GROMACS .gro file of C-alpha atoms in nm:
model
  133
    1UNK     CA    1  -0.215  -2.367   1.247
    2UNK     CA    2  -0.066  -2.022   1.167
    3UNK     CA    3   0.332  -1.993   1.042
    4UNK     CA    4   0.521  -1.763   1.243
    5UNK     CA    5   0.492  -1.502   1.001
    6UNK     CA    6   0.130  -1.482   0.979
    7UNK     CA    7   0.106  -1.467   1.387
    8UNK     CA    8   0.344  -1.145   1.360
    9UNK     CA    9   0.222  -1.025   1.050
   10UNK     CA   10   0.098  -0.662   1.131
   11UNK     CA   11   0.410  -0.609   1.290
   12UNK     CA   12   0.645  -0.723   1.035
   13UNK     CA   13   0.403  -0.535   0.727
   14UNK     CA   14   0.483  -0.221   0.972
   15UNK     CA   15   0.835  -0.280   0.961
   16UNK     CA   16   0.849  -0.292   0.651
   17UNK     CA   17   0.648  -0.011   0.540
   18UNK     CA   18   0.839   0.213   0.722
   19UNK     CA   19   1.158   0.163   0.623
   20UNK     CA   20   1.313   0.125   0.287
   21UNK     CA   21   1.516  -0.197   0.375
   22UNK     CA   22   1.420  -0.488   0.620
   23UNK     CA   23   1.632  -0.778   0.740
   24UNK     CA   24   1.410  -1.073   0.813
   25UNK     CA   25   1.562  -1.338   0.935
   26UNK     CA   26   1.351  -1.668   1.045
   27UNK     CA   27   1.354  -2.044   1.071
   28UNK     CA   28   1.293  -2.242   0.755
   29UNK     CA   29   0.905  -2.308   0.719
   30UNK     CA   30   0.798  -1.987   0.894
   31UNK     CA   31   0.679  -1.830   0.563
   32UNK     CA   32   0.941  -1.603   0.492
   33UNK     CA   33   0.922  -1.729   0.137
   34UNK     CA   34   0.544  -1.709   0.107
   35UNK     CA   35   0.373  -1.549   0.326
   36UNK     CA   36   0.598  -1.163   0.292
   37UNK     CA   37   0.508  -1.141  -0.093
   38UNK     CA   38   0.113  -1.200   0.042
   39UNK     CA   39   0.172  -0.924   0.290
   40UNK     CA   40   0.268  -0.695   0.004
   41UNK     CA   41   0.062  -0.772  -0.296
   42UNK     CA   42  -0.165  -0.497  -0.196
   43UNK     CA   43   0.130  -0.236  -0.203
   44UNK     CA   44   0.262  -0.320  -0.583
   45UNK     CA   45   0.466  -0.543  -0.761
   46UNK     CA   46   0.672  -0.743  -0.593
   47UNK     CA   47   0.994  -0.910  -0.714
   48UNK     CA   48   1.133  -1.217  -0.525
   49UNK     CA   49   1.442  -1.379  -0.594
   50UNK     CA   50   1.558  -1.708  -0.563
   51UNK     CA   51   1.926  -1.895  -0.605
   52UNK     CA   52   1.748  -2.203  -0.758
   53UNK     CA   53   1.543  -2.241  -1.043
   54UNK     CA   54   1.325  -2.509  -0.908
   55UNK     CA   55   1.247  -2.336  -0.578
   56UNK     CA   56   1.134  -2.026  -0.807
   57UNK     CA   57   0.898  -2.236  -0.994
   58UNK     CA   58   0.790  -2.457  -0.659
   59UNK     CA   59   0.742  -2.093  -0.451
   60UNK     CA   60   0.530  -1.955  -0.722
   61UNK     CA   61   0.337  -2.262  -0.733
   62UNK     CA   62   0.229  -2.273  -0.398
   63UNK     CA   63   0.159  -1.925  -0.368
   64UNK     CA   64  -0.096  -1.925  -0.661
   65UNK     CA   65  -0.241  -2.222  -0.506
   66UNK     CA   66  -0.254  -2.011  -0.188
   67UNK     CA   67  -0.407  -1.699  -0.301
   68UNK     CA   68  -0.646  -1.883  -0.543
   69UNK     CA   69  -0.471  -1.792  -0.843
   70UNK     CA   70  -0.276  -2.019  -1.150
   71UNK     CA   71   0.089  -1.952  -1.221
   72UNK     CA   72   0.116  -1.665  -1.433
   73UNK     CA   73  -0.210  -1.454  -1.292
   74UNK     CA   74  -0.121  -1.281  -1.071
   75UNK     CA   75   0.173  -1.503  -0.944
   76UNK     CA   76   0.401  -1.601  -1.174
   77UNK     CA   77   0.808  -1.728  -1.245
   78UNK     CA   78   1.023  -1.641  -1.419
   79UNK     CA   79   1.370  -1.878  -1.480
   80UNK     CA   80   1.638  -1.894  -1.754
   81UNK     CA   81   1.462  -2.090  -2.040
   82UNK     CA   82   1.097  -2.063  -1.860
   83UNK     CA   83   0.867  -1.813  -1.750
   84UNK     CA   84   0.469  -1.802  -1.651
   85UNK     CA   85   0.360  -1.455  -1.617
   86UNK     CA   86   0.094  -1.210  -1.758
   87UNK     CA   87   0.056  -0.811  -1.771
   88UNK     CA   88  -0.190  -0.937  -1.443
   89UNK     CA   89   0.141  -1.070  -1.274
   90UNK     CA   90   0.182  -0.884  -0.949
   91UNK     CA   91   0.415  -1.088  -0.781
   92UNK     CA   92   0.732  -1.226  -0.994
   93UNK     CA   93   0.911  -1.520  -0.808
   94UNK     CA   94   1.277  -1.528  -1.024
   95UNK     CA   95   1.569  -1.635  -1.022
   96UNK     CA   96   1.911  -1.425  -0.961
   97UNK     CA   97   2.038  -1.427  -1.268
   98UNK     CA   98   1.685  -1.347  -1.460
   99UNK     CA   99   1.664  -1.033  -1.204
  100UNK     CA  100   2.014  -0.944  -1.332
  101UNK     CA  101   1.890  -0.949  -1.664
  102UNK     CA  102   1.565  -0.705  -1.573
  103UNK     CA  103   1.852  -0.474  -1.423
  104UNK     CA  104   2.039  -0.439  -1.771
  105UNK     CA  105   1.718  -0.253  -1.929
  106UNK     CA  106   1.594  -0.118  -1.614
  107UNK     CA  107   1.916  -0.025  -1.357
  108UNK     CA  108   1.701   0.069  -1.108
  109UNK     CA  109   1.394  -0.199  -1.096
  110UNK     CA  110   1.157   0.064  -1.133
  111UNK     CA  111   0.882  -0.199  -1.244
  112UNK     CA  112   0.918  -0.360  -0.890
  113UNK     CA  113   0.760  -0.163  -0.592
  114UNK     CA  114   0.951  -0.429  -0.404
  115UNK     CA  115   1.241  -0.658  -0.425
  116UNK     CA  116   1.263  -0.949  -0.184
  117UNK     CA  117   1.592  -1.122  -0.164
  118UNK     CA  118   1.532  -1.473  -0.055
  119UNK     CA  119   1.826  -1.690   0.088
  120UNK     CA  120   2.050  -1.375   0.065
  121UNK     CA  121   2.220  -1.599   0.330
  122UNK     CA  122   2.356  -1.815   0.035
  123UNK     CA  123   2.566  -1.569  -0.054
  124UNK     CA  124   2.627  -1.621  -0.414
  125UNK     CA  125   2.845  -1.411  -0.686
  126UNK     CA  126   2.417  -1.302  -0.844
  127UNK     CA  127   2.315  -1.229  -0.493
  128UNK     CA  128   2.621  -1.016  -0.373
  129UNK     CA  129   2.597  -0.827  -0.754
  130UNK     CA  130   2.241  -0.780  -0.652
  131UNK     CA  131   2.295  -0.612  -0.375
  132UNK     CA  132   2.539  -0.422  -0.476
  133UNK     CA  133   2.372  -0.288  -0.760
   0.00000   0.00000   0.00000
């Protein structure tokens, strides 16, 4: 059975491509999460942030698992305290404040081709800096 996001895939990887900032807004298990950074792995590296340290570690997870890969290939975390990636690492699941870090040496993210704010609905003091920034 196909998540919502892979049945409109083309569509939203159109979207996307076309303009420099998306709003995607879904229902919880439609591979928002999962799915997007797939779309995009072809088109650079990918940031993706995450309130929660666990959920960074359990996204990356399932996405290597997904694409074939181990934590820290390709797909990798990194968390305050932990990280699993590689100079392979094309997709960076992290938490808020670890992207807030990156931003201190490099203002404008230019190691990221794109930067995925997950549950930007939390709307947390990191996420709101993020965006601002």
């Amino acid at each position: 059975m196909l998540l919502p996001v892979q049945v409109h895939s083309d569509e939203i990887l159109s979207h996307i491509l076309s303009h420099d900032t998306t709003i995607l807004i879904g229902e919880t298990g439609s591979g928002k999460s999962t799915q997007i950074p797939q779309l995009l792995l072809k088109y650079g590296k990918i940031a993706i942030t995450q309130p929660r340290r666990v959920a960074a570690i359990n996204l990356a997870t399932r996405v290597a698992q997904e694409t074939n890969s181990r934590v820290g290939d390709t797909i990798g975390y990194s968390v305050r305290f932990d990280h699993r990636t590689s100079s392979k690492t094309r997709c960076k699941y992290v938490t808020d404040g670890m992207l807030l870090r990156e931003m201190i040496n490099d203002k404008e993210l230019k190691n990221y081709d794109t930067v995925i704010i997950d549950e930007a609905h939390e709307r947390t003091v990191l996420t709101d800096l993020i965006i601002g920034f």
